[in-house]
């Protein structure tokens, strides 16, 4: 999302995409009628034409409200056409699942919580609650006006629709809040088990009073279908989530953990071919995670990005100090050639990330984490070899400068970790002075002008890095020179 909002081109494209997706959803909804009327769709449409018009108008209003909400509250959602398509695809899949289960199992067994489970993975909690309300109204309108079972089923089916309305709203909102801190698949299952209680209570309280001569069997049946609703929703969620992650490049907590696993292709390659860079990235990721958490950014995303910020060094790992043994290969090269090799790792990193189809933010940080800072070692070396002044820009990284707070954090942590490692005296005072100077230097070089990071946040980041580095490079008791005899 741009600071000033959507550009005219982005606005027109988002409106067009929304309109096309809405029409596709309407067509999908009409196709689901084939399931309900068992092929006799023309006769159903002739007799229920007023209901069809009502549904089209109602859902068109819902689409307009949904677009308007994101236009005002979170333009980042509609700035990407893929995100709009994703929302409508999710709505369509959830609709089909509810129609099929409602027709062939029971209206009470509809997986009404599936949508909310998926939505809270792709958007912020507030947007997820709103989308769940849109889904709830979409299902309710469809059931009341186009679902042949509900339209012709009388009072009992009407109550089931209202019970579904309340279940999808209350259960969905509760689900979104419960999923906030869930980071494992087992946690998702536990959420599904917890949701059984409110869903069962709502269905029993809403449906039992309308039954004529009901008995314990009816109550048990409603309870069983309510449990089926919750467990099926979780099962569908766990099956569909990896598909959405792959197609729409969604960065869920589960996906981020997979990307930071030692088995991730690029991480494995880094560990095998550039062990020094790998170890450096581990420490930087730890620092970045702490800093992101301290200023309220997504710490898991920041940590994952930090793992990949230096993957461009895989092209020539031996040319970087952390991967060298004793001999420095740059001694054989001119400063200009050395600078070209060193600064190319940002561009090469972005290329490698795109080649492996990793998220765009990984590539952005890879090219931004050095900004346009000069490569001082080789600039100083070139100055010694020249008679006059040199253009510092020729010995600097190509940029661009960081555009996000996560990129700023990675820039600071990357330079702080590397500089601290080179210190002979790593006392807390020396580390604090070094980190503060690094941040001030980057401010003077205008590295943060393209990002909305504040002075307060920079202060918090600086102090967090100092505290974390004190833990990483703490002093140790010297081991006595004592040789123990064999027992």
XYZ file of N, CA and C in Angstrom, residues 101-359:
777
model
N -22.692 -30.272 1.428
C -22.882 -30.911 2.739
C -24.310 -30.731 3.227
N -24.867 -29.537 3.013
C -26.243 -29.284 3.437
C -27.253 -30.151 2.707
N -26.959 -30.456 1.443
C -27.878 -31.256 0.634
C -27.797 -32.740 0.960
N -26.565 -33.253 1.093
C -26.397 -34.697 1.199
C -26.114 -35.206 2.616
N -25.829 -34.314 3.542
C -25.632 -34.749 4.929
C -26.715 -34.144 5.814
N -26.557 -32.865 6.131
C -27.553 -32.151 6.927
C -27.222 -30.670 6.919
N -28.257 -29.792 6.925
C -27.972 -28.354 7.019
C -27.171 -27.999 8.265
N -27.359 -28.747 9.348
C -26.620 -28.486 10.583
C -25.154 -28.854 10.450
N -24.842 -29.755 9.521
C -23.466 -30.233 9.353
C -22.646 -29.373 8.400
N -23.224 -28.297 7.865
C -22.487 -27.436 6.944
C -21.202 -26.918 7.606
N -20.054 -26.972 6.900
C -18.778 -26.495 7.478
C -18.706 -24.966 7.487
N -19.501 -24.357 8.364
C -19.636 -22.905 8.383
C -18.402 -22.186 8.913
N -17.536 -22.903 9.633
C -16.359 -22.271 10.226
C -15.134 -22.336 9.313
N -15.242 -23.053 8.216
C -14.116 -23.187 7.291
C -13.651 -21.831 6.774
N -14.604 -20.982 6.399
C -14.244 -19.680 5.830
C -13.487 -18.822 6.832
N -13.951 -18.754 8.057
C -13.291 -17.910 9.061
C -11.892 -18.432 9.384
N -11.727 -19.749 9.403
C -10.399 -20.338 9.636
C -9.424 -19.915 8.545
N -9.879 -19.913 7.303
C -9.021 -19.536 6.189
C -8.764 -18.033 6.178
N -9.818 -17.248 6.400
C -9.706 -15.786 6.298
C -8.710 -15.210 7.297
N -8.701 -15.752 8.511
C -7.809 -15.192 9.533
C -6.340 -15.485 9.240
N -6.060 -16.377 8.275
C -4.687 -16.649 7.872
C -4.183 -15.654 6.835
N -5.119 -15.025 6.092
C -4.732 -14.215 4.939
C -4.849 -12.715 5.163
N -5.655 -12.301 6.127
C -5.816 -10.876 6.408
C -5.739 -10.648 7.915
N -5.694 -9.387 8.309
C -5.641 -9.062 9.726
C -6.951 -9.444 10.406
N -6.913 -9.494 11.734
C -8.060 -9.999 12.482
C -9.328 -9.186 12.221
N -9.199 -7.861 12.186
C -10.379 -7.020 11.964
C -10.987 -7.279 10.594
N -10.125 -7.391 9.555
C -10.624 -7.681 8.213
C -11.235 -9.079 8.136
N -10.666 -10.016 8.899
C -11.199 -11.381 8.909
C -12.606 -11.415 9.495
N -12.842 -10.648 10.553
C -14.184 -10.571 11.155
C -15.168 -9.991 10.147
N -14.737 -8.956 9.430
C -15.618 -8.347 8.426
C -15.930 -9.336 7.302
N -14.897 -10.011 6.795
C -15.115 -10.985 5.720
C -16.007 -12.134 6.176
N -15.858 -12.532 7.424
C -16.716 -13.587 7.950
C -18.178 -13.138 7.964
N -18.414 -11.862 8.246
C -19.783 -11.327 8.226
C -20.336 -11.340 6.802
N -19.485 -11.008 5.824
C -19.904 -11.053 4.420
C -20.262 -12.480 4.022
N -19.421 -13.422 4.418
C -19.695 -14.833 4.117
C -20.984 -15.294 4.779
N -21.164 -14.918 6.035
C -22.357 -15.298 6.789
C -23.626 -14.820 6.076
N -23.624 -13.573 5.620
C -24.795 -13.021 4.934
C -24.972 -13.649 3.554
N -23.854 -13.956 2.882
C -23.933 -14.608 1.568
C -24.610 -15.970 1.675
N -24.175 -16.767 2.634
C -24.762 -18.093 2.836
C -26.228 -17.981 3.241
N -26.523 -17.038 4.117
C -27.908 -16.883 4.589
C -28.833 -16.482 3.444
N -28.415 -15.505 2.637
C -29.237 -15.050 1.512
C -29.446 -16.181 0.516
N -28.365 -16.911 0.233
C -28.492 -18.024 -0.709
C -29.458 -19.081 -0.184
N -29.296 -19.464 1.076
C -30.149 -20.504 1.653
C -31.617 -20.089 1.689
N -31.875 -18.850 2.031
C -33.256 -18.416 2.178
C -33.968 -18.246 0.843
N -33.216 -17.913 -0.229
C -33.878 -17.580 -1.489
C -33.603 -18.557 -2.631
N -32.462 -19.243 -2.611
C -32.139 -20.121 -3.739
C -31.935 -21.577 -3.364
N -31.738 -21.870 -2.100
C -31.579 -23.257 -1.695
C -32.942 -23.917 -1.718
N -33.143 -24.870 -2.617
C -34.466 -25.466 -2.817
C -34.996 -26.120 -1.555
N -34.099 -26.657 -0.729
C -34.525 -27.299 0.520
C -35.126 -26.268 1.461
N -34.452 -25.126 1.593
C -34.913 -24.103 2.519
C -36.131 -23.356 1.996
N -36.147 -23.106 0.674
C -37.247 -22.338 0.099
C -38.569 -23.067 0.255
N -38.548 -24.380 0.097
C -39.795 -25.153 0.126
C -39.948 -25.995 1.377
N -39.008 -25.856 2.319
C -39.000 -26.767 3.458
C -39.815 -26.339 4.651
N -40.273 -25.096 4.684
C -41.111 -24.661 5.793
C -40.323 -24.146 6.981
N -40.999 -24.164 8.156
C -40.451 -23.525 9.357
C -39.165 -24.172 9.840
N -39.086 -25.507 9.805
C -37.906 -26.198 10.323
C -36.665 -25.784 9.562
N -36.763 -25.781 8.213
C -35.605 -25.398 7.414
C -35.259 -23.923 7.616
N -36.269 -23.094 7.850
C -36.008 -21.678 8.103
C -35.213 -21.508 9.384
N -35.574 -22.243 10.411
C -34.859 -22.167 11.683
C -33.430 -22.663 11.519
N -33.223 -23.691 10.693
C -31.877 -24.191 10.434
C -31.024 -23.114 9.765
N -31.648 -22.323 8.891
C -30.926 -21.225 8.247
C -30.522 -20.164 9.259
N -31.431 -19.826 10.163
C -31.111 -18.834 11.188
C -30.071 -19.374 12.169
N -30.161 -20.667 12.462
C -29.148 -21.284 13.324
C -27.788 -21.238 12.645
N -27.767 -21.481 11.325
C -26.520 -21.382 10.573
C -25.971 -19.967 10.568
N -26.870 -18.983 10.477
C -26.467 -17.572 10.511
C -25.764 -17.243 11.822
N -26.362 -17.659 12.926
C -25.794 -17.378 14.244
C -24.512 -18.179 14.475
N -24.493 -19.403 13.979
C -23.302 -20.248 14.138
C -22.109 -19.676 13.390
N -22.349 -19.279 12.138
C -21.241 -18.760 11.338
C -20.727 -17.440 11.886
N -21.608 -16.636 12.488
C -21.149 -15.358 13.044
C -20.431 -15.561 14.372
N -21.132 -16.153 15.341
C -20.535 -16.323 16.675
C -19.335 -17.265 16.637
N -19.529 -18.416 15.994
C -18.435 -19.382 15.902
C -17.267 -18.837 15.104
N -17.586 -18.112 14.016
C -16.529 -17.561 13.179
C -15.698 -16.509 13.892
N -16.355 -15.595 14.594
C -15.635 -14.545 15.332
C -14.779 -15.165 16.428
N -15.362 -16.112 17.174
C -14.600 -16.796 18.225
C -13.400 -17.529 17.629
N -13.607 -18.157 16.496
C -12.541 -18.883 15.807
C -11.396 -17.946 15.430
N -11.723 -16.773 14.906
C -10.712 -15.799 14.485
C -9.866 -15.346 15.674
N -10.511 -15.129 16.811
C -9.772 -14.690 17.993
C -8.929 -15.832 18.577
N -9.442 -17.047 18.521
C -8.690 -18.190 19.048
C -7.470 -18.509 18.186
N -7.579 -18.246 16.897
C -6.498 -18.591 15.973
C -5.342 -17.588 16.001
N -5.487 -16.505 16.739
C -4.494 -15.434 16.736
C -3.092 -15.938 17.066
N -2.972 -16.763 18.086
C -1.653 -17.212 18.543
C -1.360 -18.674 18.209
N -2.152 -19.249 17.304
C -1.941 -20.646 16.924
C -0.835 -20.738 15.883
N 0.184 -21.535 16.160
C 1.333 -21.666 15.259
C 1.550 -23.102 14.785
N 0.731 -24.048 15.253
C 0.925 -25.447 14.885
C -0.370 -26.050 14.364
N -0.245 -27.146 13.619
C -1.429 -27.837 13.095
C -2.256 -28.422 14.245
N -1.563 -28.929 15.283
C -2.273 -29.472 16.437
C -3.107 -28.382 17.101
N -2.583 -27.176 17.155
C -3.329 -26.064 17.730
C -4.621 -25.815 16.979
N -4.609 -25.989 15.658
C -5.826 -25.815 14.851
C -6.873 -26.855 15.228
N -6.420 -28.084 15.435
C -7.348 -29.150 15.840
C -7.964 -28.827 17.199
N -7.146 -28.331 18.116
C -7.649 -27.978 19.450
C -8.678 -26.851 19.367
N -8.446 -25.894 18.473
C -9.429 -24.817 18.264
C -10.751 -25.406 17.789
N -10.676 -26.362 16.858
C -11.893 -27.020 16.375
C -12.649 -27.726 17.483
N -11.915 -28.373 18.398
C -12.553 -29.058 19.522
C -13.210 -28.067 20.484
N -12.557 -26.931 20.701
C -13.127 -25.904 21.586
C -14.410 -25.333 20.992
N -14.435 -25.150 19.672
C -15.598 -24.553 19.003
C -16.814 -25.463 19.014
N -16.611 -26.733 19.275
C -17.744 -27.669 19.329
C -18.772 -27.223 20.359
N -18.296 -26.710 21.489
C -19.205 -26.337 22.578
C -20.169 -25.227 22.170
N -19.697 -24.042 21.727
C -20.662 -22.990 21.360
C -21.512 -23.353 20.153
N -20.943 -24.046 19.169
C -21.701 -24.418 17.975
C -22.837 -25.374 18.332
N -22.546 -26.347 19.174
C -23.575 -27.306 19.601
C -24.679 -26.611 20.399
N -24.298 -25.742 21.298
C -25.271 -25.015 22.118
C -26.181 -24.167 21.236
N -25.605 -23.441 20.287
C -26.402 -22.584 19.403
C -27.399 -23.412 18.603
N -26.949 -24.520 18.019
C -27.837 -25.349 17.199
C -28.956 -25.973 18.018
N -28.638 -26.446 19.216
C -29.671 -27.060 20.061
C -30.680 -26.015 20.513
N -30.206 -24.883 20.985
C -31.109 -23.830 21.482
C -31.988 -23.275 20.370
N -31.435 -23.172 19.154
C -32.198 -22.604 18.039
C -33.168 -23.601 17.419
N -32.792 -24.879 17.361
C -33.589 -25.830 16.585
C -34.567 -26.666 17.405
N -34.162 -27.082 18.593
C -35.004 -27.999 19.378
C -36.389 -27.440 19.690
N -36.528 -26.179 20.111
C -37.867 -25.667 20.441
C -38.856 -25.709 19.286
N -38.369 -25.736 18.036
C -39.284 -25.745 16.882
C -39.708 -27.153 16.487
N -39.101 -28.173 17.083
C -39.432 -29.555 16.734
C -40.699 -30.008 17.450
N -41.520 -30.743 16.732
C -42.756 -31.276 17.310
C -42.471 -32.667 17.861
N -42.690 -32.832 19.162
C -42.475 -34.130 19.794
C -41.032 -34.595 19.735
N -40.128 -33.678 19.947
C -38.715 -34.042 19.890
C -38.324 -34.913 21.081
N -37.289 -35.700 20.901
C -36.763 -36.546 21.963
C -35.256 -36.411 22.060
N -34.665 -37.259 22.919
C -33.221 -37.190 23.122
C -32.465 -37.525 21.852
N -33.061 -38.376 21.011
C -32.389 -38.737 19.765
C -32.187 -37.515 18.874
N -33.185 -36.645 18.837
C -33.072 -35.426 18.024
C -31.962 -34.518 18.540
N -31.881 -34.403 19.884
C -30.835 -33.564 20.485
C -29.456 -34.141 20.188
N -29.333 -35.463 20.323
C -28.047 -36.120 20.037
C -27.674 -35.959 18.565
N -28.665 -36.081 17.689
C -28.407 -35.923 16.254
C -27.879 -34.525 15.939
N -28.502 -33.513 16.522
C -28.025 -32.131 16.323
C -26.599 -31.984 16.850
N -26.335 -32.594 18.020
C -24.990 -32.533 18.604
C -23.957 -33.189 17.708
N -24.298 -34.318 17.131
C -23.367 -35.043 16.253
C -23.055 -34.220 15.008
N -24.102 -33.638 14.414
C -23.883 -32.823 13.213
C -23.108 -31.542 13.537
N -23.280 -31.005 14.733
C -22.518 -29.818 15.149
C -21.041 -30.154 15.279
N -20.760 -31.320 15.864
C -19.366 -31.785 15.969
C -18.786 -32.002 14.573
N -19.602 -32.569 13.697
C -19.189 -32.806 12.314
C -18.831 -31.479 11.629
N -19.641 -30.456 11.875
C -19.404 -29.116 11.330
C -18.011 -28.617 11.729
N -17.695 -28.658 13.008
C -16.419 -28.125 13.519
C -15.224 -28.921 13.011
N -15.304 -30.244 13.117
C -14.171 -31.076 12.721
C -13.955 -31.054 11.212
N -15.045 -31.041 10.443
C -14.918 -30.970 8.986
C -14.318 -29.622 8.565
N -14.720 -28.562 9.248
C -14.169 -27.232 8.948
C -12.661 -27.220 9.140
N -12.196 -27.794 10.250
C -10.753 -27.845 10.528
C -10.037 -28.727 9.512
N -10.630 -29.867 9.173
C -10.027 -30.783 8.204
C -9.894 -30.121 6.829
N -10.954 -29.460 6.397
C -10.920 -28.763 5.114
C -9.886 -27.635 5.134
N -9.824 -26.934 6.263
C -8.855 -25.853 6.436
C -7.429 -26.374 6.275
N -7.119 -27.473 6.928
C -5.767 -28.020 6.877
C -5.430 -28.564 5.492
N -6.442 -29.013 4.753
C -6.213 -29.520 3.392
C -6.071 -28.394 2.377
N -6.884 -27.345 2.526
C -6.915 -26.269 1.542
C -5.839 -25.213 1.769
N -5.408 -25.038 3.012
C -4.445 -23.974 3.316
C -3.155 -24.087 2.501
N -2.522 -25.272 2.426
C -1.284 -25.364 1.618
C -1.501 -25.010 0.146
N -2.689 -25.306 -0.373
C -3.000 -24.985 -1.771
C -3.048 -23.477 -1.965
N -3.737 -22.787 -1.052
C -3.815 -21.323 -1.130
C -2.442 -20.692 -0.903
N -1.657 -21.278 -0.001
C -0.304 -20.765 0.243
C 0.529 -20.817 -1.037
N 0.398 -21.913 -1.775
C 1.190 -22.096 -2.992
C 0.689 -21.210 -4.129
N -0.617 -21.180 -4.335
C -1.176 -20.440 -5.476
C -1.061 -18.935 -5.280
N -1.374 -18.461 -4.073
C -1.428 -17.011 -3.833
C -0.237 -16.491 -3.015
N 0.783 -17.328 -2.832
C 2.014 -16.934 -2.110
C 1.700 -16.342 -0.744
N 0.800 -16.976 -0.022
C 0.434 -16.494 1.308
C 1.493 -16.902 2.331
N 1.818 -15.975 3.216
C 2.824 -16.237 4.247
C 2.146 -16.475 5.588
N 1.612 -17.649 5.765
C 0.999 -18.024 7.034
C 2.111 -18.450 8.000
N 1.812 -18.528 9.305
C 2.826 -19.004 10.257
C 3.384 -20.376 9.884
N 2.539 -21.226 9.332
C 2.981 -22.565 8.939
C 3.953 -22.487 7.756
N 3.637 -21.649 6.791
C 4.497 -21.484 5.622
C 5.839 -20.864 6.017
N 5.811 -19.894 6.919
C 7.044 -19.245 7.363
C 7.961 -20.234 8.070
N 7.379 -21.123 8.835
C 8.195 -22.134 9.523
C 8.822 -23.103 8.530
N 8.089 -23.412 7.475
C 8.647 -24.286 6.451
C 9.813 -23.589 5.733
N 9.682 -22.295 5.484
C 10.722 -21.549 4.773
C 11.984 -21.366 5.606
N 11.852 -21.416 6.930
C 13.030 -21.254 7.794
C 13.564 -22.593 8.308
N 13.009 -23.665 7.802
C 13.505 -24.985 8.174
C 14.831 -25.272 7.469
N 15.655 -26.082 8.089
C 16.929 -26.467 7.469
C 16.713 -27.263 6.192
N 15.495 -27.766 5.995
C 15.197 -28.546 4.797
C 14.714 -27.680 3.636
N 14.497 -26.384 3.878
C 14.122 -25.482 2.788
C 15.275 -25.440 1.792
N 14.997 -25.538 0.487
C 16.064 -25.681 -0.525
C 17.189 -24.649 -0.429
N 16.848 -23.367 -0.354
C 17.891 -22.342 -0.315
C 18.653 -22.337 1.002
N 17.951 -22.612 2.084
C 18.620 -22.672 3.397
C 19.591 -23.850 3.430
N 19.169 -24.977 2.882
C 20.049 -26.156 2.825
C 21.285 -25.860 1.975
N 21.059 -25.159 0.861
C 22.167 -24.801 -0.021
C 23.129 -23.843 0.678
N 22.581 -22.893 1.414
C 23.396 -21.929 2.147
C 24.249 -22.631 3.204
N 23.627 -23.599 3.878
C 24.328 -24.336 4.929
C 25.463 -25.183 4.367
N 25.267 -25.717 3.171
C 26.272 -26.597 2.573
C 27.405 -25.830 1.883
N 27.066 -24.703 1.234
C 28.041 -24.005 0.401
C 28.594 -22.725 1.026
N 27.887 -22.162 1.987
C 28.330 -20.902 2.607
C 27.998 -20.940 4.093
N 28.708 -21.802 4.812
C 28.395 -22.033 6.224
C 28.542 -20.757 7.059
N 29.535 -19.948 6.745
C 29.717 -18.702 7.489
C 28.532 -17.764 7.316
N 28.046 -17.634 6.083
C 26.876 -16.792 5.803
C 25.639 -17.368 6.477
N 25.539 -18.675 6.481
C 24.402 -19.340 7.145
C 24.382 -18.996 8.632
N 25.531 -19.127 9.295
C 25.594 -18.824 10.731
C 25.338 -17.337 11.006
N 25.854 -16.499 10.131
C 25.590 -15.054 10.245
C 24.092 -14.781 10.132
N 23.440 -15.443 9.175
C 22.005 -15.244 8.967
C 21.188 -15.707 10.168
N 21.618 -16.779 10.821
C 20.923 -17.260 12.014
C 20.935 -16.211 13.114
N 22.092 -15.609 13.348
C 22.204 -14.595 14.398
C 21.406 -13.354 14.026
N 21.504 -12.937 12.763
C 20.743 -11.768 12.307
C 19.242 -12.022 12.449
N 18.807 -13.227 12.119
C 17.375 -13.561 12.247
C 16.907 -13.441 13.692
N 17.756 -13.861 14.615
C 17.425 -13.741 16.038
C 17.287 -12.275 16.441
N 18.206 -11.440 15.984
C 18.162 -10.010 16.288
C 16.936 -9.353 15.652
N 16.681 -9.688 14.406
C 15.567 -9.098 13.667
C 14.236 -9.458 14.306
N 14.098 -10.709 14.701
C 12.860 -11.153 15.341
C 12.583 -10.358 16.609
N 13.610 -10.146 17.434
C 13.451 -9.393 18.683
C 13.085 -7.936 18.404
N 13.729 -7.339 17.410
C 13.454 -5.933 17.077
C 12.043 -5.757 16.511
N 11.632 -6.661 15.629
C 10.295 -6.572 15.043
C 9.221 -6.694 16.124
N 9.424 -7.623 17.033
C 8.481 -7.789 18.140
C 8.432 -6.537 19.014
N 9.571 -5.877 19.205
C 9.660 -4.700 20.076
C 8.901 -3.502 19.520
N 8.803 -3.388 18.182
C 8.089 -2.241 17.599
C 6.743 -2.623 16.997
N 6.304 -3.864 17.244
C 4.967 -4.265 16.816
C 4.856 -4.754 15.391
N 5.970 -5.090 14.746
C 5.929 -5.670 13.405
C 5.746 -7.188 13.502
N 5.479 -7.818 12.364
C 5.304 -9.271 12.311
C 6.663 -9.935 12.534
N 6.887 -10.446 13.739
C 8.203 -10.985 14.095
C 8.533 -12.260 13.323
N 7.538 -13.103 13.058
C 7.817 -14.350 12.328
C 8.172 -14.064 10.873
N 7.485 -13.104 10.270
C 7.810 -12.718 8.899
C 9.199 -12.097 8.850
N 9.504 -11.226 9.798
C 10.813 -10.570 9.847
C 11.929 -11.598 9.998
N 11.702 -12.573 10.844
C 12.696 -13.624 11.063
C 12.946 -14.410 9.779
N 11.875 -14.763 9.086
C 12.018 -15.528 7.845
C 12.749 -14.716 6.783
N 12.429 -13.436 6.675
C 13.096 -12.566 5.705
C 14.593 -12.503 5.991
N 14.950 -12.419 7.279
C 16.363 -12.324 7.666
C 17.148 -13.563 7.260
N 16.500 -14.712 7.257
C 17.172 -15.949 6.851
C 17.669 -15.853 5.408
N 16.959 -15.096 4.578
C 17.238 -15.082 3.142
C 17.921 -13.806 2.666
N 18.248 -12.888 3.571
C 18.730 -11.583 3.109
C 20.086 -11.667 2.412
N 20.883 -12.680 2.699
C 22.232 -12.795 2.110
C 22.392 -14.000 1.188
N 21.302 -14.558 0.676
C 21.427 -15.763 -0.166
C 22.162 -15.472 -1.474
N 22.266 -14.190 -1.833
C 22.999 -13.845 -3.053
C 24.471 -14.185 -2.968
N 24.975 -14.385 -1.760
C 26.381 -14.746 -1.584
C 26.674 -16.168 -2.055
N 25.625 -16.919 -2.357
C 25.813 -18.276 -2.859
C 26.503 -18.294 -4.221
N 26.430 -17.197 -4.959
C 27.064 -17.167 -6.276
C 28.576 -17.273 -6.154
N 29.148 -16.550 -5.178
C 30.605 -16.610 -4.951
C 30.870 -16.585 -3.452
N 30.521 -17.643 -2.736
C 30.630 -17.618 -1.277
C 32.044 -17.367 -0.763
N 33.041 -17.829 -1.520
C 34.434 -17.694 -1.075
C 34.919 -16.244 -1.117
N 34.154 -15.352 -1.730
C 34.566 -13.954 -1.830
C 34.115 -13.122 -0.634
N 33.450 -13.754 0.322
C 32.945 -13.026 1.494
C 33.659 -13.512 2.748
N 34.034 -12.570 3.603
C 34.935 -12.828 4.726
C 34.484 -13.974 5.613
N 33.161 -14.073 5.875
C 32.687 -15.087 6.819
C 32.842 -16.507 6.297
N 33.052 -16.634 4.971
C 33.211 -17.970 4.376
C 34.669 -18.292 4.038
N 35.563 -17.352 4.278
C 36.972 -17.563 3.964
C 37.686 -18.224 5.139
N 38.748 -18.943 4.830
C 39.534 -19.585 5.889
C 40.661 -18.651 6.324
N 41.792 -18.725 5.674
C 42.915 -17.865 6.041
C 43.247 -16.858 4.951
N 43.126 -17.268 3.700
C 43.564 -16.402 2.608
C 42.401 -15.564 2.089
N 42.630 -14.264 1.911
C 41.628 -13.338 1.400
C 41.812 -13.208 -0.113
N 40.860 -13.688 -0.874
C 40.944 -13.664 -2.330
C 40.951 -12.250 -2.897
N 40.450 -11.291 -2.121
C 40.392 -9.914 -2.614
C 41.768 -9.277 -2.717
N 42.770 -9.895 -2.129
C 44.134 -9.358 -2.216
C 44.641 -9.399 -3.660
N 44.073 -10.288 -4.457
C 44.499 -10.427 -5.847
C 43.723 -9.493 -6.780
N 42.672 -8.826 -6.248
C 41.775 -8.039 -7.093
C 41.926 -6.548 -6.839
N 41.509 -5.768 -7.822
C 41.465 -4.314 -7.643
C 40.256 -3.969 -6.769
N 40.283 -2.826 -6.100
C 39.135 -2.426 -5.272
C 37.839 -2.353 -6.076
N 37.941 -1.897 -7.326
C 36.742 -1.758 -8.163
C 36.098 -3.113 -8.451
N 36.910 -4.114 -8.755
C 36.383 -5.454 -9.023
C 35.816 -6.070 -7.746
N 36.501 -5.841 -6.642
C 36.002 -6.355 -5.361
C 34.646 -5.756 -5.017
N 34.495 -4.450 -5.245
C 33.221 -3.770 -4.968
C 32.109 -4.355 -5.835
N 32.409 -4.595 -7.111
C 31.394 -5.171 -8.011
C 30.922 -6.532 -7.502
N 31.859 -7.340 -7.024
C 31.510 -8.674 -6.519
C 30.682 -8.574 -5.238
N 31.122 -7.713 -4.324
C 30.441 -7.597 -3.030
C 29.029 -7.057 -3.193
N 28.875 -5.961 -3.949
C 27.544 -5.362 -4.045
C 26.589 -6.162 -4.931
N 27.138 -7.044 -5.762
C 26.259 -7.849 -6.631
C 25.433 -8.850 -5.838
N 25.840 -9.133 -4.581
C 25.116 -10.169 -3.831
C 23.680 -9.759 -3.511
N 23.387 -8.453 -3.498
C 22.009 -8.023 -3.240
C 21.122 -8.331 -4.448
N 21.611 -7.994 -5.638
C 20.837 -8.286 -6.853
C 20.746 -9.791 -7.105
N 21.857 -10.489 -6.892
C 21.846 -11.942 -7.094
C 20.907 -12.628 -6.118
N 20.847 -12.089 -4.908
C 19.922 -12.643 -3.911
C 18.485 -12.513 -4.355
N 18.117 -11.343 -4.878
C 16.746 -11.128 -5.365
C 16.427 -12.074 -6.526
N 17.396 -12.256 -7.439
C 17.180 -13.166 -8.572
C 16.962 -14.606 -8.089
N 17.774 -15.012 -7.134
C 17.689 -16.378 -6.626
C 16.358 -16.599 -5.902
N 15.930 -15.609 -5.152
C 14.651 -15.701 -4.433
C 13.489 -15.815 -5.418
N 13.536 -15.041 -6.481
C 12.469 -15.110 -7.492
C 12.515 -16.431 -8.250
N 13.719 -16.926 -8.483
C 13.867 -18.216 -9.170
C 13.218 -19.338 -8.373
N 13.348 -19.279 -7.054
C 12.763 -20.304 -6.188
C 11.318 -19.973 -5.806
N 10.748 -18.946 -6.444
C 9.344 -18.564 -6.269
C 9.001 -18.286 -4.797
N 9.900 -17.582 -4.138
C 9.664 -17.178 -2.761
C 8.946 -15.832 -2.748
N 8.352 -15.448 -1.608
C 7.558 -14.213 -1.546
C 8.343 -12.970 -1.966
